[in-house]
Coordinates of C-alpha atoms in Angstrom, one line a residue:
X797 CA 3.7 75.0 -7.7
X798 CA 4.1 75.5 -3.8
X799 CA 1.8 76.6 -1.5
X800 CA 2.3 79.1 1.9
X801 CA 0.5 78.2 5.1
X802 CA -0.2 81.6 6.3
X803 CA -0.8 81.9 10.5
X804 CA -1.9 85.1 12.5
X805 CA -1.2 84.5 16.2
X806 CA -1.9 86.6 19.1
X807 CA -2.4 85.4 22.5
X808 CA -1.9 81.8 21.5
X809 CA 0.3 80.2 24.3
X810 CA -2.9 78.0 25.3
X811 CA -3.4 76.5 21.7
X812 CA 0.6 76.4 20.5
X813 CA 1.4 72.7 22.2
X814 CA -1.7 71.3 20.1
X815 CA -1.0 73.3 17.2
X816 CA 2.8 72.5 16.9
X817 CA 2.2 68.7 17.2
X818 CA -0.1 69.1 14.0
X819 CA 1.2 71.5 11.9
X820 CA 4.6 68.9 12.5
X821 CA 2.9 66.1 10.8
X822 CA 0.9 68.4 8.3
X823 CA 4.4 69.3 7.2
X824 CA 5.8 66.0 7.2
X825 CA 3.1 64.6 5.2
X826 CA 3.2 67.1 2.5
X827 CA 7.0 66.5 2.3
X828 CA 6.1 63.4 1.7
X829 CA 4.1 63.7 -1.2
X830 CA 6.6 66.0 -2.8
X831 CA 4.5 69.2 -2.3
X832 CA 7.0 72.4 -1.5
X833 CA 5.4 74.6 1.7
X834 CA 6.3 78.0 3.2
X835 CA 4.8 78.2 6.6
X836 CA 4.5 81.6 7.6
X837 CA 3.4 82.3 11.1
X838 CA 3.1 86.0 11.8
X839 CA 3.3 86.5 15.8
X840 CA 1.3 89.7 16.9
X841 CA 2.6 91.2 20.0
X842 CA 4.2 88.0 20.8
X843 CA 5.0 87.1 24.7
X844 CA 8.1 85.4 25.6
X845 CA 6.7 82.1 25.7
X846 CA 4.9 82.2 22.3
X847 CA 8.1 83.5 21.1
X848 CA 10.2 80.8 22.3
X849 CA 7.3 77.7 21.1
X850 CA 7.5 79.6 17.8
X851 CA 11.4 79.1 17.5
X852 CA 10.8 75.9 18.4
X853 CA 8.4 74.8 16.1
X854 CA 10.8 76.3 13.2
X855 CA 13.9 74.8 14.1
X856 CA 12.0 70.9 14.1
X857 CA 10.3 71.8 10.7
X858 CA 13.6 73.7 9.0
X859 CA 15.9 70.8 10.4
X860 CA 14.2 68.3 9.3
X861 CA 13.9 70.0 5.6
X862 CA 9.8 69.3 6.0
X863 CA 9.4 73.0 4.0
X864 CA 10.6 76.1 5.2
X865 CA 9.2 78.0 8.1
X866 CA 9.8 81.3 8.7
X867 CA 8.0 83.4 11.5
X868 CA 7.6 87.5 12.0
X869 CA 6.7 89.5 15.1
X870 CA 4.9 92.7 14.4
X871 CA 2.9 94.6 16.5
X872 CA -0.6 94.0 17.2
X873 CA -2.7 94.3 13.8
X874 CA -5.6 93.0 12.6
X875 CA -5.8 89.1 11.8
X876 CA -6.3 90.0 8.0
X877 CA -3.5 92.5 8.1
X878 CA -1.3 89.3 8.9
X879 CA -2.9 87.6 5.9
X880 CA -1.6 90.2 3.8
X881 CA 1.8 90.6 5.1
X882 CA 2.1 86.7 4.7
X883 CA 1.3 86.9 1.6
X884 CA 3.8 89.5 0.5
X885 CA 6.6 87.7 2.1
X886 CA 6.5 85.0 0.6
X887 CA 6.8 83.6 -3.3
X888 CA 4.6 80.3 -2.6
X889 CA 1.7 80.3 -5.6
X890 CA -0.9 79.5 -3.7
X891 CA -1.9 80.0 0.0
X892 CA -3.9 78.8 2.6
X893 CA -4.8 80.2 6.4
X894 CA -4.0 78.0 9.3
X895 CA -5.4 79.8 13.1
X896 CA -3.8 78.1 15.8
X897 CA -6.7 76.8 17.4
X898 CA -8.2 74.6 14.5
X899 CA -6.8 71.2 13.0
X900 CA -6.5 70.7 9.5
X901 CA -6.6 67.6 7.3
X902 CA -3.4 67.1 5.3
X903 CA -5.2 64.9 3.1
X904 CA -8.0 67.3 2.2
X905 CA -5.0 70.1 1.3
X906 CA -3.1 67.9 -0.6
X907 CA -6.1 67.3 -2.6
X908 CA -7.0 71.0 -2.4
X909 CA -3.5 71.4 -3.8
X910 CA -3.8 69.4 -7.2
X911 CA -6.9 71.0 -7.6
X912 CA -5.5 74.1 -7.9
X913 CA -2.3 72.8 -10.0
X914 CA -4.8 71.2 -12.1
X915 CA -6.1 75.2 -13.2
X916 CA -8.4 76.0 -9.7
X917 CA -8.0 79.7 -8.8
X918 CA -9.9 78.7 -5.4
X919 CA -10.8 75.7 -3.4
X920 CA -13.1 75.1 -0.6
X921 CA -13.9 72.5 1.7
X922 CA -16.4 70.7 3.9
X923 CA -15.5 71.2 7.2
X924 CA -16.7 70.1 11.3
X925 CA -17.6 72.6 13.5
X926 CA -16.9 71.8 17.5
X927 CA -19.1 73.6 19.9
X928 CA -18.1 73.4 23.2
X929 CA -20.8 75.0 25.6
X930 CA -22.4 73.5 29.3
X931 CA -25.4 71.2 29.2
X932 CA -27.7 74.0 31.3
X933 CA -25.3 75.8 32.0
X934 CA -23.1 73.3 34.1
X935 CA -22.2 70.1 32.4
X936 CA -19.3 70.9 29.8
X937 CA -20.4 69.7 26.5
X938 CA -19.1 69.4 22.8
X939 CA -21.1 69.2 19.8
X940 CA -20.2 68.1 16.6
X941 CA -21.9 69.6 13.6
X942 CA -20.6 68.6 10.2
X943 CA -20.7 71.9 7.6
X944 CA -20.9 72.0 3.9
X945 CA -18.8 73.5 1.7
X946 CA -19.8 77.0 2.4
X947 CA -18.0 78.7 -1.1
X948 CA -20.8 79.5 -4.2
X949 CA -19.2 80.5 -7.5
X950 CA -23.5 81.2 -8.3
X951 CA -24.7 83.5 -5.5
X952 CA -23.4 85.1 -2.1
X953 CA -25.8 85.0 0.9
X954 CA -25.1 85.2 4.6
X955 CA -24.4 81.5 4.8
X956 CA -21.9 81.5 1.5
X957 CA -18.3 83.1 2.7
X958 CA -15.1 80.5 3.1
X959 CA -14.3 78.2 5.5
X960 CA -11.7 78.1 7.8
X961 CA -9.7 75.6 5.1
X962 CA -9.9 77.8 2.3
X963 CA -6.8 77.3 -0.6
X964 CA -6.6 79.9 -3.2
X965 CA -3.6 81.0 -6.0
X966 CA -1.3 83.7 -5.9
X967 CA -2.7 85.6 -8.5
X968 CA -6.0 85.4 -7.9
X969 CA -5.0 87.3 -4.5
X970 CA -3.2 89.6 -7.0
X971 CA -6.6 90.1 -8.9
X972 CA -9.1 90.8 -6.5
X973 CA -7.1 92.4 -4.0
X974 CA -5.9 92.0 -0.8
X975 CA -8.0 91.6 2.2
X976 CA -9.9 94.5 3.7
X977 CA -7.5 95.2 6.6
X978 CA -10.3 97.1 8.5
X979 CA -12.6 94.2 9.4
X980 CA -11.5 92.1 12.2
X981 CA -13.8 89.0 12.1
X982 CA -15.4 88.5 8.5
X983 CA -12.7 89.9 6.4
X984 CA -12.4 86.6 4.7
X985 CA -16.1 86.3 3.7
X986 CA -15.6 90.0 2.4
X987 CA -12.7 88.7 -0.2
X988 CA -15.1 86.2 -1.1
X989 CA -17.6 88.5 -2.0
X990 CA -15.2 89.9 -4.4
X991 CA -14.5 86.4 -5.6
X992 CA -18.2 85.4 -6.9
X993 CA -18.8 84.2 -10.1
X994 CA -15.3 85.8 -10.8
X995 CA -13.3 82.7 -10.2
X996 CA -12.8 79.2 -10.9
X997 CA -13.9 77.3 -8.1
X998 CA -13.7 73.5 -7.3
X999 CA -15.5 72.5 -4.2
X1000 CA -13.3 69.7 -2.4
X1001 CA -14.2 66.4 -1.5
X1002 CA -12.1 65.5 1.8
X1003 CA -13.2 67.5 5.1
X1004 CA -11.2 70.5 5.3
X1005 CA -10.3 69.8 9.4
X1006 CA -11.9 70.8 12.5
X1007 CA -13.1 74.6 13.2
X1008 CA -13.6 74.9 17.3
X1009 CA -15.7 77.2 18.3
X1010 CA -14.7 77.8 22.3
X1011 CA -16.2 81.6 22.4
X1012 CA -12.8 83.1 22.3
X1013 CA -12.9 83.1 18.6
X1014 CA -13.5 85.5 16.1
X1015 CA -16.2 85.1 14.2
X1016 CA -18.8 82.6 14.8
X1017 CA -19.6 84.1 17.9
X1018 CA -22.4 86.5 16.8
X1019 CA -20.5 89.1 18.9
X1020 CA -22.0 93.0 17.6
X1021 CA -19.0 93.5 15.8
X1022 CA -19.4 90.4 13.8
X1023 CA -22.7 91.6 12.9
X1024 CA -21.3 95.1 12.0
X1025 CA -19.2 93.6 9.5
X1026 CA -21.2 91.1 7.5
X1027 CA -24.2 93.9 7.1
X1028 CA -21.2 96.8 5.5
X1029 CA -20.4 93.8 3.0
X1030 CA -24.0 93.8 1.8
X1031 CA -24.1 97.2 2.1
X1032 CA -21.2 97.7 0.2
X1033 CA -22.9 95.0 -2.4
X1034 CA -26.1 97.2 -2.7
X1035 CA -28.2 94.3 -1.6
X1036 CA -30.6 95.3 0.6
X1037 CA -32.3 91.5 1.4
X1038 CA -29.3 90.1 4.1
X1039 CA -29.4 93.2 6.2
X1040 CA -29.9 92.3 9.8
X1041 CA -30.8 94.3 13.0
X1042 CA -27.1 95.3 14.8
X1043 CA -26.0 98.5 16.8
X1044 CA -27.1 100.9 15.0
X1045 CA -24.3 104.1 15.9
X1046 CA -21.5 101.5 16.2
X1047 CA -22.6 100.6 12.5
X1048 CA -23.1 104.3 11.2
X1049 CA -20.2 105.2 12.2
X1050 CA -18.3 102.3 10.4
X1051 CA -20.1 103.1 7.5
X1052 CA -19.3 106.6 7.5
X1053 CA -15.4 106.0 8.5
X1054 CA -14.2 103.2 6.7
X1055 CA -17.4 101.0 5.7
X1056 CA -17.5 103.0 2.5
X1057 CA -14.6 103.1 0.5
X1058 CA -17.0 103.5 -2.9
X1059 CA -18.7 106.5 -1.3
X1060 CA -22.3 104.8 -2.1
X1061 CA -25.7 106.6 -0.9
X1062 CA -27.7 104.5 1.1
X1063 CA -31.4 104.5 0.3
X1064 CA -33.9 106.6 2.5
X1065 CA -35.4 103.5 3.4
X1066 CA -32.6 101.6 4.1
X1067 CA -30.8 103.7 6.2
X1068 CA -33.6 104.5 8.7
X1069 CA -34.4 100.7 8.2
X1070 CA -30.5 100.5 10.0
X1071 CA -30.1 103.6 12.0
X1072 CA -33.5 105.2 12.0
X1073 CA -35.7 106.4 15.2
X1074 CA -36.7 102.7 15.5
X1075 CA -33.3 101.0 15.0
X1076 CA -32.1 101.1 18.1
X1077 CA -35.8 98.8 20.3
X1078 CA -35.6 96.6 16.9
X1079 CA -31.7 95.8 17.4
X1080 CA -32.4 95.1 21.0
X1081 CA -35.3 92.8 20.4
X1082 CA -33.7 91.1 17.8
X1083 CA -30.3 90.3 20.2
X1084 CA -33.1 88.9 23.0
X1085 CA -34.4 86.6 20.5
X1086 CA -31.5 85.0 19.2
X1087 CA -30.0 84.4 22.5
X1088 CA -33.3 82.4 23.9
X1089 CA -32.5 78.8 24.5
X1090 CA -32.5 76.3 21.3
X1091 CA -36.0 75.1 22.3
X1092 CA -37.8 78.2 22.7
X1093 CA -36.7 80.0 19.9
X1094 CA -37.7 77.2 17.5
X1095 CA -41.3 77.5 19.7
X1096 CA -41.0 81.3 18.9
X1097 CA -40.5 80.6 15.1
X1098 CA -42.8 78.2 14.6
X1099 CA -45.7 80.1 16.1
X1100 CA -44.2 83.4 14.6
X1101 CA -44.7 81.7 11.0
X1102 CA -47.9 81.2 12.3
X1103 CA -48.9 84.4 12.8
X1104 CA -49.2 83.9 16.6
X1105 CA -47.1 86.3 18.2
X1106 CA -44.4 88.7 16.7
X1107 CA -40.6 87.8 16.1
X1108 CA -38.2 90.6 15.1
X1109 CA -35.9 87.7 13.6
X1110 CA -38.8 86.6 11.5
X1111 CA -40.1 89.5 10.6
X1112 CA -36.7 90.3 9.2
X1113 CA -36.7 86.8 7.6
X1114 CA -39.3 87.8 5.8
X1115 CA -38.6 91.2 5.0
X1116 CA -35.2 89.6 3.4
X1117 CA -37.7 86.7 1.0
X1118 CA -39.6 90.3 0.1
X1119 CA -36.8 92.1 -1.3
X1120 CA -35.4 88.6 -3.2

């Protein structure tokens, strides 16, 4: 059994220092408990001095036989387009994603490890998620919010992807299929859709690490393109009850690119729910709610449920307990 520690890096000279010093004594703990790694960074569009931390980083890790590291510079691709290369290149049996600007718990992947020796197919893990925002708007401020293990084997809802921490075997990569290379922030929670009651799962025990959300990330962000992406995987899914308001052309035209690889008919109902004559105002109310202030748009909510005033995210709430 080994296991690959896949990377996709791009613009990462701010979070390299940090992430070097870790991944160093991630590697050296593993080697110490006997477990054979392959880290594979894949450097998108790399700059001279990510380049250069890169070399680095694989000469202290190769010389000091803790694994085998072995970057690659390719153009700029999407993040789950480096996934898949990683996976190719290497001959590890199971694999794991690392982004530069999270810390992970060697612990936890050691036990995710045995797990998945022990017959796994997939592992999960509990997990703390960093918010760093300004106390109204001036006072810099971190918030520390600890996350369950987000994987279900039973059901997959808007809440239930992977987290950052994820482990999973070789062949079960080889089963479902690599990752959708056209989604650039919920790619991962698109394989996991695949992976549903189709896998044998063990949730972990030990905290996965630390996933920071600074507003330059991905996902997380609810950015329109994040959006976009989680509502073509229940599209794709044929369920109709996680559907959200989002930009309505933006997502048509995904869908009618390369959201629909199965070539499915949406219902009438459906797609004027998402791109009718209203679609556009309900989008736009819906983004003004969910960027109100913590406060106020539990005030909103609560008299919303109350049948006090209107609320496009709780009408759509609703609509989503309707269609259940």
């Amino acid at each position: 059994m080994s296991m690959a520690v896949i990377s996709s890096l791009f613009r990462s000279e701010e979070h390299l220092p940090k992430f070097a010093a870790a991944l160093f004594g991630f590697a050296k703990r593993l080697s110490e408990r006997g477990v054979e790694a392959h880290y594979l960074p894949i450097v998108n569009d790399a700059s001279p001095g990510e380049r250069a931390q890169v070399e680095q980083l694989a000469g202290a890790i190769n010389g000091q036989y803790l694994g085998r590291m072995t970057p690659h510079y390719v153009p700029r691709e999407t993040l789950y387009a480096s996934w898949n290369r990683a996976v190719s290149l290497t001959a590890a049996t199971c694999f794991t994603p690392w982004n530069a600007d999270d810390i992970r718990v060697a612990e936890a992947a050691i036990e995710g490890y045995e797990a998945l020796r022990a017959g796994a197919e997939l592992v999960d893990f509990p997990f703390t998620r960093i918010l760093q925002n300004k106390r109204f708007g001036v006072w810099p401020r971190q918030q520390r919010i600890n996350a369950p293990c987000p994987f279900d084997s039973a059901r997959f809802t808007r809440r239930n992807g992977l987290s950052p921490f994820f482990m999973a075997r070789r062949s079960l990569f080889d089963r479902l299929g690599p990752f959708d290379a056209n989604f650039r922030v919920a790619g991962d929670t698109e394989w996991a859709s695949r992976a549903t009651a189709a896998v044998e799962f063990q949730p972990a025990r030990a905290c996965g690490g630390e996933f920071l959300v600074h507003g330059g990330n991905l996902s997380n962000t609810g950015g329109d393109r994040e959006d976009i992406e989680v509502n073509l995987i229940f599209m794709r899914r044929g369920d109709w009850r996680h559907l959200r308001p989002c930009d309505p052309r933006a997502l048509r035209a995904a869908w009618e690119t390369w959201g629909n690889p199965a070539q499915l008919t949406l219902p009438p109902e459906v797609a004027d729910l998402l791109w009718g004559a209203e679609a556009d105002a309900r989008w736009r109310r819906y983004q003004r709610e969910r960027r109100q202030a913590p406060g106020l748009r539990r005030l909103r909510l609560a008299l919303a449920s109350r049948g006090l005033l209107y609320s496009e995210e709780w009408a759509q709430a609703q609509r989503g307990r309707e269609r259940q």
